[in-house]
PDB file of C-alpha atoms in Angstrom:
ATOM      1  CA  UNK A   6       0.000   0.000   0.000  1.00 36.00           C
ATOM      2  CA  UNK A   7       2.876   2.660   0.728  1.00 38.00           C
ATOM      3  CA  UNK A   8       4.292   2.010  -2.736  1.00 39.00           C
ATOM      4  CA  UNK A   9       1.223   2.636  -4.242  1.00 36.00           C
ATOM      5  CA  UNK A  10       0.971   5.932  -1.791  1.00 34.00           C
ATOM      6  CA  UNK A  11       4.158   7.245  -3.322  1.00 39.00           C
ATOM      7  CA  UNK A  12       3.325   6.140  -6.573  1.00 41.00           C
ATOM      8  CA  UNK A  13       0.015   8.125  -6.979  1.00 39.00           C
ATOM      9  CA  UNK A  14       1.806  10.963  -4.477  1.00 43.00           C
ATOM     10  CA  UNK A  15       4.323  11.126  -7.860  1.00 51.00           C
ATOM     11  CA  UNK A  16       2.162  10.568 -10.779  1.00 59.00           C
ATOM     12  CA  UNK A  17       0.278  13.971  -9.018  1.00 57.00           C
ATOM     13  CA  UNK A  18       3.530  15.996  -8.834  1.00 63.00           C
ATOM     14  CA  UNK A  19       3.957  14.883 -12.371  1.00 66.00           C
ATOM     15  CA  UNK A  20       0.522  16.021 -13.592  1.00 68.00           C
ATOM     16  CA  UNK A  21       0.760  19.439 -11.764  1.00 70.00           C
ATOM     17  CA  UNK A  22       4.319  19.815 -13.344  1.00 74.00           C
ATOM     18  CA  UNK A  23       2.252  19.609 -16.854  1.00 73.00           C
ATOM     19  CA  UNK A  24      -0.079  21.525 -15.261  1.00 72.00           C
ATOM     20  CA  UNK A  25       2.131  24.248 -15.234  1.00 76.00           C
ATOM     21  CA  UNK A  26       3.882  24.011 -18.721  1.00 78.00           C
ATOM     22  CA  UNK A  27      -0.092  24.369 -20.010  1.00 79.00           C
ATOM     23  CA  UNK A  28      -0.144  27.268 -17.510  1.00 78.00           C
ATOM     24  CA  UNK A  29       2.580  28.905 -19.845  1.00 76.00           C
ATOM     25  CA  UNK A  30       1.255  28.581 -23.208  1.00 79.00           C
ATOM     26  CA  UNK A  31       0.785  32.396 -24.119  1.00 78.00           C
ATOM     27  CA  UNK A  32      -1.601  31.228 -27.933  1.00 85.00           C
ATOM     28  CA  UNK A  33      -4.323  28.805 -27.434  1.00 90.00           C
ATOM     29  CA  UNK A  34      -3.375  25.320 -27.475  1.00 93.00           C
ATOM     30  CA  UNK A  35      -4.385  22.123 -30.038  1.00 95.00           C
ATOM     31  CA  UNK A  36      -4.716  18.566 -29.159  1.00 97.00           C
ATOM     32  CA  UNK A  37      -3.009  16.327 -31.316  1.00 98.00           C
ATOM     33  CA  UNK A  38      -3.276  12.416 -30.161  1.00 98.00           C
ATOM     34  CA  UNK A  39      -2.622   8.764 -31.420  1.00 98.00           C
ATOM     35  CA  UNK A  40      -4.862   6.737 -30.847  1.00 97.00           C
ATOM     36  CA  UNK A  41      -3.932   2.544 -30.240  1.00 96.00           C
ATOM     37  CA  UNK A  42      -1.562   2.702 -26.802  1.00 95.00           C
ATOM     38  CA  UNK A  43      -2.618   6.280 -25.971  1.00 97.00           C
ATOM     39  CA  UNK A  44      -6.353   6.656 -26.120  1.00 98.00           C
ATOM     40  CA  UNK A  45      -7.427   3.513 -26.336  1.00 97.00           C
ATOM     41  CA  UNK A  46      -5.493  -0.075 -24.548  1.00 96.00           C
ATOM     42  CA  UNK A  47      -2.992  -2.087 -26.696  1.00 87.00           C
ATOM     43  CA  UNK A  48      -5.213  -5.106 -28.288  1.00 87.00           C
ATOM     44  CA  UNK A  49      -4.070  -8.287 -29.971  1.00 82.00           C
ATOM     45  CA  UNK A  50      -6.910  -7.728 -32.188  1.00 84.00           C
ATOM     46  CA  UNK A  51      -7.268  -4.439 -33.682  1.00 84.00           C
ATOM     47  CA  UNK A  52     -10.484  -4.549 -34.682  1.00 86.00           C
ATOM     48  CA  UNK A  53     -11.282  -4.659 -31.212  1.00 90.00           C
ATOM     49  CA  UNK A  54      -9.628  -2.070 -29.713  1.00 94.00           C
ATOM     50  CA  UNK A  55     -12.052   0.953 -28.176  1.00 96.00           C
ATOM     51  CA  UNK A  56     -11.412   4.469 -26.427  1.00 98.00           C
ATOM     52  CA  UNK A  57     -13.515   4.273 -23.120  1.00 97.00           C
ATOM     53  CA  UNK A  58     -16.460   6.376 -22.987  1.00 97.00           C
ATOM     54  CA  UNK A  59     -15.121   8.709 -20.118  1.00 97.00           C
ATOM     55  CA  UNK A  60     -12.067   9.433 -22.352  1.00 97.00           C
ATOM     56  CA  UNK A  61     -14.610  10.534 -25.417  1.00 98.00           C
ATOM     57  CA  UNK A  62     -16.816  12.123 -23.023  1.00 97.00           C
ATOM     58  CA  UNK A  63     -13.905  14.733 -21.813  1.00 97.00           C
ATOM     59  CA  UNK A  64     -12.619  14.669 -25.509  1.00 98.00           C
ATOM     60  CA  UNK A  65     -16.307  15.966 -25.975  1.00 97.00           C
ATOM     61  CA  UNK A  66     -15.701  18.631 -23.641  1.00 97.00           C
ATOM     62  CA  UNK A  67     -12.685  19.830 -24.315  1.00 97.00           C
ATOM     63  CA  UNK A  68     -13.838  20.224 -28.302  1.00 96.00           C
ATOM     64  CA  UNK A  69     -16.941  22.162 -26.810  1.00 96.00           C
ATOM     65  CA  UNK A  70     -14.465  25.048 -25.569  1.00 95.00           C
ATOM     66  CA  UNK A  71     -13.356  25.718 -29.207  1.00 93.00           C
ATOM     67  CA  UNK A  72     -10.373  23.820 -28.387  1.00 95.00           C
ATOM     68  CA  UNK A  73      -9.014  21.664 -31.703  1.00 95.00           C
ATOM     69  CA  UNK A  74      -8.529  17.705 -31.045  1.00 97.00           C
ATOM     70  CA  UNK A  75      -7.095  16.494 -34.321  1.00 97.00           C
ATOM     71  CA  UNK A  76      -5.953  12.571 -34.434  1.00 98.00           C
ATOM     72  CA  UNK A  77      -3.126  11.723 -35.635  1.00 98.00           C
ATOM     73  CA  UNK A  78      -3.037   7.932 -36.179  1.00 96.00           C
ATOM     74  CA  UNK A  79      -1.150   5.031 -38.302  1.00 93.00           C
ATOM     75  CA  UNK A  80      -5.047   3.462 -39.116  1.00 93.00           C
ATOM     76  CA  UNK A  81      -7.006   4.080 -41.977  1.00 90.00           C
ATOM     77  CA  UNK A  82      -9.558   6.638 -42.067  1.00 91.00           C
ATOM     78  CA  UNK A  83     -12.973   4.825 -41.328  1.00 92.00           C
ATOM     79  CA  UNK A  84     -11.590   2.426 -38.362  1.00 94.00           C
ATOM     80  CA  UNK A  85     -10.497   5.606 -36.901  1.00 95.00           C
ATOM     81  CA  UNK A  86     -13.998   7.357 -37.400  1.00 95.00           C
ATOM     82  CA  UNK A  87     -15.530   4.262 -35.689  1.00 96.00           C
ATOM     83  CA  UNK A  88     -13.554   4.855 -32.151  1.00 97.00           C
ATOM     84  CA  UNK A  89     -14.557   8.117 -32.058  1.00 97.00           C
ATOM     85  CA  UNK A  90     -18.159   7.539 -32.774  1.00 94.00           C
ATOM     86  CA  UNK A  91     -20.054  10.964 -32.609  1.00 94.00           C
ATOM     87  CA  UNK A  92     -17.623  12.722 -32.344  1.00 95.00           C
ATOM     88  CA  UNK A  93     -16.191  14.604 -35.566  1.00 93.00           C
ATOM     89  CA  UNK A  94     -12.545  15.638 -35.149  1.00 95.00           C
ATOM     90  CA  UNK A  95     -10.082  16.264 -38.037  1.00 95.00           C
ATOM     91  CA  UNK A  96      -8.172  12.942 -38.789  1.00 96.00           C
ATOM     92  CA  UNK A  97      -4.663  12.593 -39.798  1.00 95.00           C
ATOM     93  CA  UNK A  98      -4.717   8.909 -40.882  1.00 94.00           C
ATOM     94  CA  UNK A  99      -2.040   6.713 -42.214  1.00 92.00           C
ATOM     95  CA  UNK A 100       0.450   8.566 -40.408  1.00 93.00           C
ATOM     96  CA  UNK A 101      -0.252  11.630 -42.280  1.00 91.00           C
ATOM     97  CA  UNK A 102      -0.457  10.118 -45.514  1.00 89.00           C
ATOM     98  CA  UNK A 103      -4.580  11.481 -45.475  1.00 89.00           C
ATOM     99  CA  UNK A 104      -5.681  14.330 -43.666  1.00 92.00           C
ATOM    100  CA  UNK A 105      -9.408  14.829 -43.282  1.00 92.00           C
ATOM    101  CA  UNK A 106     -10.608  17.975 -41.302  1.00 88.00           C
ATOM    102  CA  UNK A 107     -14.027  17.265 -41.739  1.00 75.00           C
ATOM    103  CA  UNK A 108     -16.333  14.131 -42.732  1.00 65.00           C
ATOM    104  CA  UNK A 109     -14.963  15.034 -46.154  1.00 63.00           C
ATOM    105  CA  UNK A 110     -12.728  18.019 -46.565  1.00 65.00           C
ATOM    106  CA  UNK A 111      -9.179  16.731 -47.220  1.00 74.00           C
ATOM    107  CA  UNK A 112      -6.130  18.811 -47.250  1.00 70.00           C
ATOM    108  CA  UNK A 113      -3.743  16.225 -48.149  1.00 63.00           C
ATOM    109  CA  UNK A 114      -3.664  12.469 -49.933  1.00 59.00           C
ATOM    110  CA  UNK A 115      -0.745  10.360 -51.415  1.00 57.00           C
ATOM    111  CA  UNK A 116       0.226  11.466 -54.818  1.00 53.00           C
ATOM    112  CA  UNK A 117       0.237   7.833 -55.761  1.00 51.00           C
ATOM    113  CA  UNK A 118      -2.076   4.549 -53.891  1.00 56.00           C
ATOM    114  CA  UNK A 119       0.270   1.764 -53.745  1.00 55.00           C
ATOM    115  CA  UNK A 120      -0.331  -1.513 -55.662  1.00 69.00           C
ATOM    116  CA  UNK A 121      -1.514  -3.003 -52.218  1.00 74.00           C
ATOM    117  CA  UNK A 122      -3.102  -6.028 -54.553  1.00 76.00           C
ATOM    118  CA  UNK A 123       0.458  -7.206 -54.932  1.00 84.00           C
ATOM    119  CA  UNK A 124       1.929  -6.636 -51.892  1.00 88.00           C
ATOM    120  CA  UNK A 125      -0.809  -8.267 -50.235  1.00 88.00           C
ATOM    121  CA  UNK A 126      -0.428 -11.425 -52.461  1.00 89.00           C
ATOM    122  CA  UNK A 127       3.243 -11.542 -51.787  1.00 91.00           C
ATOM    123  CA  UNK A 128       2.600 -11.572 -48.033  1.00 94.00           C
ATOM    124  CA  UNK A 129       0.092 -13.868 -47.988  1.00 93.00           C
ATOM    125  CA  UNK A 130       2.115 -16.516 -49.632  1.00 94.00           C
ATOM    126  CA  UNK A 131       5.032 -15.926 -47.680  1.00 95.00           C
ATOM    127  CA  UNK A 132       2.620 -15.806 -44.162  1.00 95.00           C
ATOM    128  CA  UNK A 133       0.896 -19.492 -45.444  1.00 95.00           C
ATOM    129  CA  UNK A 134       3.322 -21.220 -42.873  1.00 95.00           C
ATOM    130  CA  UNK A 135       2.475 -18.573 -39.974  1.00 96.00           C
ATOM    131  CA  UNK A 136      -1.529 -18.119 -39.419  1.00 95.00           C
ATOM    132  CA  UNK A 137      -0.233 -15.781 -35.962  1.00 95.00           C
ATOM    133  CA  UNK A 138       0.540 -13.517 -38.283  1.00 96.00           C
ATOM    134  CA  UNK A 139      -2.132 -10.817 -39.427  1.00 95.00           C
ATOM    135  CA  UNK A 140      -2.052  -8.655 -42.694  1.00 94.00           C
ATOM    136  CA  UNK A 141      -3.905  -5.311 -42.728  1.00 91.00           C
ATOM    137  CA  UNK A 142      -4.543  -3.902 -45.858  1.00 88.00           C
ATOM    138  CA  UNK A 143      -4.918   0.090 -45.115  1.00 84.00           C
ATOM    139  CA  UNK A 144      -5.198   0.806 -49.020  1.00 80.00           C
ATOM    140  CA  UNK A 145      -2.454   3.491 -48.773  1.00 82.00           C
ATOM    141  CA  UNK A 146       0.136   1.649 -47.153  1.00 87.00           C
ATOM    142  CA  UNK A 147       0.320  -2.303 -46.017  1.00 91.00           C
ATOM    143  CA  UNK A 148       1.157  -3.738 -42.195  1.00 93.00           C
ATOM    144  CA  UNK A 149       2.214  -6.882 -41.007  1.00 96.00           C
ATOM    145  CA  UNK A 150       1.323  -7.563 -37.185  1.00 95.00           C
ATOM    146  CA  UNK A 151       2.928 -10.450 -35.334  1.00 96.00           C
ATOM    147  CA  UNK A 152       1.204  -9.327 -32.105  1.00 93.00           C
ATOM    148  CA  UNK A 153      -0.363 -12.319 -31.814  1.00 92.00           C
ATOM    149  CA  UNK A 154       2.740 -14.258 -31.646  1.00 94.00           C
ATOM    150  CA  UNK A 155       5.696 -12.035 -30.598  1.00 95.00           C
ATOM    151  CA  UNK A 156       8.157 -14.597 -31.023  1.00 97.00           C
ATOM    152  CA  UNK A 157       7.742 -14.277 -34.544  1.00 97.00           C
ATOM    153  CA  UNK A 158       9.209 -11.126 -35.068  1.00 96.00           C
ATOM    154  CA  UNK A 159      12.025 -12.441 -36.462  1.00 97.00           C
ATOM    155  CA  UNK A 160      10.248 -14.052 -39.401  1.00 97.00           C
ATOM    156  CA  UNK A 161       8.071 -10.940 -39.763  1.00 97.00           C
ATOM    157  CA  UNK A 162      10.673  -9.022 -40.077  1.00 96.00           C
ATOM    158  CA  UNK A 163      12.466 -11.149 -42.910  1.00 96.00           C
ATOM    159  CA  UNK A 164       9.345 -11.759 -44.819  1.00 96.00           C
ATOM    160  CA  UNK A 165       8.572  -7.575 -44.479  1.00 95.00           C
ATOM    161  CA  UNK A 166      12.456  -6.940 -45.477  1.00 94.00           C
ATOM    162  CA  UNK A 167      11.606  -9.329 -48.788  1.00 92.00           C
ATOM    163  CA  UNK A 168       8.845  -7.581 -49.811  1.00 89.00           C
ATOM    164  CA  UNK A 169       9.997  -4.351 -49.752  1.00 89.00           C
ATOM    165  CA  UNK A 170      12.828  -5.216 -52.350  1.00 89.00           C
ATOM    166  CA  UNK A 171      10.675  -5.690 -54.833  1.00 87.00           C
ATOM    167  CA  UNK A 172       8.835  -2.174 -53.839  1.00 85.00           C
ATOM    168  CA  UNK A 173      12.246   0.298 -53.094  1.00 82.00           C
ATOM    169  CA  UNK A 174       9.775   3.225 -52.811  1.00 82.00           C
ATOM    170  CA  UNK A 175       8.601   2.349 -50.191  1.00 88.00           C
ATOM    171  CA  UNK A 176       9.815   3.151 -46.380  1.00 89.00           C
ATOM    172  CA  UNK A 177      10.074   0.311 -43.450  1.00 92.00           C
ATOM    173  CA  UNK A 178       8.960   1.013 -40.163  1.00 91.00           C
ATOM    174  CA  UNK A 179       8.109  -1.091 -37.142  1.00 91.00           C
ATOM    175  CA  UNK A 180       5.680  -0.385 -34.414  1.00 89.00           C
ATOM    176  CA  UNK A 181       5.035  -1.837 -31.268  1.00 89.00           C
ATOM    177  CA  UNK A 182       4.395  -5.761 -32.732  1.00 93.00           C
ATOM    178  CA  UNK A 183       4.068  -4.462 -36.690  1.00 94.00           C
ATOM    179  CA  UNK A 184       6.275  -3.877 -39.574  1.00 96.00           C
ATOM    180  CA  UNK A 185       4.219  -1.456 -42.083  1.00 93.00           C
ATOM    181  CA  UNK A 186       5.288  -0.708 -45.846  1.00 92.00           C
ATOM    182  CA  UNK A 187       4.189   2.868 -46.820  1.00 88.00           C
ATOM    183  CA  UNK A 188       5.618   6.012 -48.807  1.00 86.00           C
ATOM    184  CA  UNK A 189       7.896   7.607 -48.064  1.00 82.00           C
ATOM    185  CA  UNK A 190       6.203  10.939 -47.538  1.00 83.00           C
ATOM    186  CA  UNK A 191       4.172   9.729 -44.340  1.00 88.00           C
ATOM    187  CA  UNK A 192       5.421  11.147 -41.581  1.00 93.00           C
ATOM    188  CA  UNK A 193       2.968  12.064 -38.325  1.00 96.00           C
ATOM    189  CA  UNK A 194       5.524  15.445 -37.900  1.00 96.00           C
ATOM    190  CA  UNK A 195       4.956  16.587 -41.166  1.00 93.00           C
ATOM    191  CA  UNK A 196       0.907  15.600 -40.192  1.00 94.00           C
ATOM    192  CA  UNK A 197       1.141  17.911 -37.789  1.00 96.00           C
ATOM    193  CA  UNK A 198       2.539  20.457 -39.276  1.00 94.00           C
ATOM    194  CA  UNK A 199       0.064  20.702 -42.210  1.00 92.00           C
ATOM    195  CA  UNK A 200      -2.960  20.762 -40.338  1.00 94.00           C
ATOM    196  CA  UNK A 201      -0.980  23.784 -37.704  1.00 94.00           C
ATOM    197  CA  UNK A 202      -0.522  25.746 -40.855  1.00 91.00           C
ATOM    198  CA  UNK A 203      -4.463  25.464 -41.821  1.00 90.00           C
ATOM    199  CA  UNK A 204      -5.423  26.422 -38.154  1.00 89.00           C
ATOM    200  CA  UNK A 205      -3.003  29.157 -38.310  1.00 84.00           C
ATOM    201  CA  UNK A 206      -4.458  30.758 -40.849  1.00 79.00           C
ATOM    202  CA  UNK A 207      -7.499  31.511 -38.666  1.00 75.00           C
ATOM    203  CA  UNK A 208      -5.453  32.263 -35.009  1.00 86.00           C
ATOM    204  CA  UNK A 209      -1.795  30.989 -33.633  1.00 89.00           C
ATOM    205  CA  UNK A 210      -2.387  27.454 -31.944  1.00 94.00           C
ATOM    206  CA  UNK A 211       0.623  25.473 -29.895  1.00 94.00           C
ATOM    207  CA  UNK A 212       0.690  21.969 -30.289  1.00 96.00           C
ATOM    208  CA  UNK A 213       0.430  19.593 -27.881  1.00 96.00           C
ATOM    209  CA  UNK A 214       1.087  15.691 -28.669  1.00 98.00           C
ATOM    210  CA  UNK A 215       0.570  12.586 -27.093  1.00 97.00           C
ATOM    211  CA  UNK A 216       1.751   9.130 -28.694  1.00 97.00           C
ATOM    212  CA  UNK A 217       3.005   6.283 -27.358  1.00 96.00           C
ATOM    213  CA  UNK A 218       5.105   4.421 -29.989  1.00 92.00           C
ATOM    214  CA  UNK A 219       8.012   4.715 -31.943  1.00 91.00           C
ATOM    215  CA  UNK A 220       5.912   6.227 -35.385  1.00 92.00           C
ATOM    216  CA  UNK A 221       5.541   9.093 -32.847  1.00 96.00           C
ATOM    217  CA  UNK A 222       8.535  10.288 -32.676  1.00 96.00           C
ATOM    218  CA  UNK A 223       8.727  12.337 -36.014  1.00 95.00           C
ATOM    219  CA  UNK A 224       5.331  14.208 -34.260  1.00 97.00           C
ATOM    220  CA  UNK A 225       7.223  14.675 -30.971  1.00 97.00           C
ATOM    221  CA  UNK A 226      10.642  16.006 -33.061  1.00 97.00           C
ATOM    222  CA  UNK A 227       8.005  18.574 -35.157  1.00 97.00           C
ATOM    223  CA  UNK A 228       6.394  19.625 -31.980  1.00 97.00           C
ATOM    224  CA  UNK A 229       9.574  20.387 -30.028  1.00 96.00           C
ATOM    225  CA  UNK A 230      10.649  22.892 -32.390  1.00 96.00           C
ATOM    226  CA  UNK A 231       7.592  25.011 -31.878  1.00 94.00           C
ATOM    227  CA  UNK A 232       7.785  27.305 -29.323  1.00 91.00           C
ATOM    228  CA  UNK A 233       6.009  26.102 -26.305  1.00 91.00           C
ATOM    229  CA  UNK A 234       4.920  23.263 -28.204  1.00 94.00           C
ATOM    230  CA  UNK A 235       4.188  19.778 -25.529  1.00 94.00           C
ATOM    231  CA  UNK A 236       5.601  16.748 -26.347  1.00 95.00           C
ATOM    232  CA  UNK A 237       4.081  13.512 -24.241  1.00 94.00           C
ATOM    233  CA  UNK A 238       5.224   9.890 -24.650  1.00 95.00           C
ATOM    234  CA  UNK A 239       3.161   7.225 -22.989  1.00 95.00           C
ATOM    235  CA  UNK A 240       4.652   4.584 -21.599  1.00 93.00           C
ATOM    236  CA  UNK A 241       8.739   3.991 -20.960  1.00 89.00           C
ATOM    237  CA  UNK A 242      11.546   4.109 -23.067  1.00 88.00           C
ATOM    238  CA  UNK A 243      14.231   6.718 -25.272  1.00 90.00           C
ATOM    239  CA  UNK A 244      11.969   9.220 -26.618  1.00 94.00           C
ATOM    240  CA  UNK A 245      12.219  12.756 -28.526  1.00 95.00           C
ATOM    241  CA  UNK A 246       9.133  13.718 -26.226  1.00 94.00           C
ATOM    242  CA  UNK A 247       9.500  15.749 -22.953  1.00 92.00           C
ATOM    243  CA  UNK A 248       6.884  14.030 -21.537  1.00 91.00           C
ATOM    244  CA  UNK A 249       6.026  10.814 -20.039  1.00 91.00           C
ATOM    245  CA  UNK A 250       2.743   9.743 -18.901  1.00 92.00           C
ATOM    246  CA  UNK A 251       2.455   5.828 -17.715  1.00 91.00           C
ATOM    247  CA  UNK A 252      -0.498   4.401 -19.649  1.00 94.00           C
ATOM    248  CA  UNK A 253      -3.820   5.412 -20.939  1.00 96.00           C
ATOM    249  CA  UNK A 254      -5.239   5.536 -17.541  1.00 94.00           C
ATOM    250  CA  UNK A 255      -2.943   8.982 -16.829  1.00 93.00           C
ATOM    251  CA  UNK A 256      -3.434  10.098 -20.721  1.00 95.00           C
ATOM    252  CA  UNK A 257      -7.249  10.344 -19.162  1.00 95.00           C
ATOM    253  CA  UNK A 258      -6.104  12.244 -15.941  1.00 92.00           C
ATOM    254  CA  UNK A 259      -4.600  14.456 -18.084  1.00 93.00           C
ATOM    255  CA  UNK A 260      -6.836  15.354 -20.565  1.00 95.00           C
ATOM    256  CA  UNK A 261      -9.235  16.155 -17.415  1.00 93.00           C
ATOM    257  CA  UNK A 262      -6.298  18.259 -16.469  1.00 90.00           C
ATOM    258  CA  UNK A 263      -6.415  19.911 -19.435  1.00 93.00           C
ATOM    259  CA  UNK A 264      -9.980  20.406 -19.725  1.00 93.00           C
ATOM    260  CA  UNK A 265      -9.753  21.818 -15.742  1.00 90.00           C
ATOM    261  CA  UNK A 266      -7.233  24.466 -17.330  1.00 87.00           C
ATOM    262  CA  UNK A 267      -9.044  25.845 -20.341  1.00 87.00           C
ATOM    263  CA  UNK A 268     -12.110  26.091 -17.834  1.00 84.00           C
ATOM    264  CA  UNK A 269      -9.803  28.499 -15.752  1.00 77.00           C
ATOM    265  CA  UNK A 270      -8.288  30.033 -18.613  1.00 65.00           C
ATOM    266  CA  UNK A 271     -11.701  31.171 -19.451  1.00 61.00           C
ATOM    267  CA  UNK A 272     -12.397  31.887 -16.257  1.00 60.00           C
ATOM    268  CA  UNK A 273     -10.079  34.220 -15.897  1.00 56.00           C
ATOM    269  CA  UNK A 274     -10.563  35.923 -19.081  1.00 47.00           C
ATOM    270  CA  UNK A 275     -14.072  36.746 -18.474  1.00 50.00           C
ATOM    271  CA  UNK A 276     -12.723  38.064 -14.985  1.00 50.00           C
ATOM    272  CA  UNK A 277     -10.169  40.452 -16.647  1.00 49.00           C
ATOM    273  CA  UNK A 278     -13.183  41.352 -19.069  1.00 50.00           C
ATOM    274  CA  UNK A 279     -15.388  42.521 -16.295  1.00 51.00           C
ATOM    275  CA  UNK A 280     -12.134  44.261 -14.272  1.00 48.00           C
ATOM    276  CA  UNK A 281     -11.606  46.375 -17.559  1.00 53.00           C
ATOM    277  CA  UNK A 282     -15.207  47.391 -17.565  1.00 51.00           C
ATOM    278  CA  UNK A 283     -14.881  48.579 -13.628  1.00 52.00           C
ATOM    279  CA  UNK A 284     -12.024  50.578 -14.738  1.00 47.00           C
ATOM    280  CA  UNK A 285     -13.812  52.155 -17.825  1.00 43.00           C
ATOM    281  CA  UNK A 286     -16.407  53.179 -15.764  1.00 43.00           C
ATOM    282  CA  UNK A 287     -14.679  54.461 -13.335  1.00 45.00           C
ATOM    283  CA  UNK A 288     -12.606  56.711 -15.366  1.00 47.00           C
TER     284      UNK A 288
END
């Protein structure tokens, strides 16, 4: 019980630490935030992965302050619509390689679809011998998960490497239990960026990031060279972010956080707003 006493004593000092870095952003901030390992639990299935509801409830919240929650997320577009259910948010899907802001505004597609056919043939002769391992077919880009089976990352990994000789174009990169062929241009940084210079054009935003896996990292690079842009890794190990939060559970606590702050912040605005009216009258 003490350890868990310190623990929680910690995770608070942590939170109120963040607490005030948000207290310091002078421009109003944007939410960007994977989704699998940072809203929503790591599944062996995909297809069954979920954000709770209290998550999209305060995700509701938040986007009813005229705050921006955009998702930036290695799925495809619709499986990413599904989690989010009534909620509409902009969607940067397949790492950036489509950004939606609306149900059907897009600012940015792949110059060229990938002949997924044939990749997807190619894997699924060489996978015959290894039913563990799943195939996802995102249309824009190809992934090969051995969650199922970690031990068979090896193999993954050598029938991945095999495919992508015949298809130089296209870049490798590994997730937590995945290997994913996709172009070259996809890059959740370069997401991020885009849909901050759309935003901008209407008022200055700061970004704020949350992701948990190693795809993240471009977004958490982006993000640290904007100035008092928030980088947040979930979960351990060497990251670009400047933030760690434990699991999904604390990505919660701190999106009520968050929400807690922008209720201040406007809070105190209208306070100032009335103070400046006592002085105007007064003079």
């Amino acid at each position: 019980m003490k350890n868990k006493i310190v623990e929680l004593s910690s995770n608070l000092i942590f939170l109120q630490n963040l607490r005030d870095k948000l207290s310091s952003i002078y421009n109003k901030p944007c939410l960007f935030l994977d989704i699998d390992g940072t809203l929503s639990d790591f599944q062996l299935n995909p297809t069954e992965s979920y954000i709770p509801t209290k998550t999209l409830n305060i995700l509701g919240k938040i986007i009813s302050k005229e705050i921006p929650v955009v998702a930036v997320t290695g799925r495809d577009i619709d499986s990413a619509r599904k989690l989010f259910g009534s909620i509409h948010l902009p969607i940067a899907a397949l790492h950036g390689l489509e950004i939606y802001l609306g149900n059907e505004k897009k600012i940015h597609t792949p110059k060229n679809y990938l002949e997924i056919s044939n990749i997807y043939k190619i894997l699924a002769q060489a996978c015959i011998s290894y039913p563990s391992l799943l195939i996802e077919n995102k249309k824009s880009s190809i992934a090969l998960h051995y969650r199922k089976a970690p031990e068979l990352e090896d193999i993954a990994k050598k029938i991945i490497l095999e495919s992508q000789k015949m298809f130089p174009n296209l870049k490798l990169i590994q997730g937590k239990f995945v290997y994913e062929l996709l172009p070259a241009q996809a890059n959740k940084g370069l997401a991020i960026k885009e849909v901050l210079s759309h935003l901008n054009q209407y008022e200055v935003y700061t970004p704020i990031f949350i992701g948990d896996d190693v795809t993240d990292e471009d977004g958490f690079y982006f993000v640290n060279q904007v100035e008092g842009g928030i980088s947040i890794k979930v979960g351990q190990g060497l990251t670009h972010a400047k933030y760690q939060l434990q699991d999904t559970k604390q990505v919660h606590d701190f999106l009520e956080l968050f929400l807690e702050h922008i209720k201040n912040y406007d809070n105190n605005v209208k306070s100032n707003n009335n103070l400046d009216g006592e002085k105007t009258c007064l003079n």
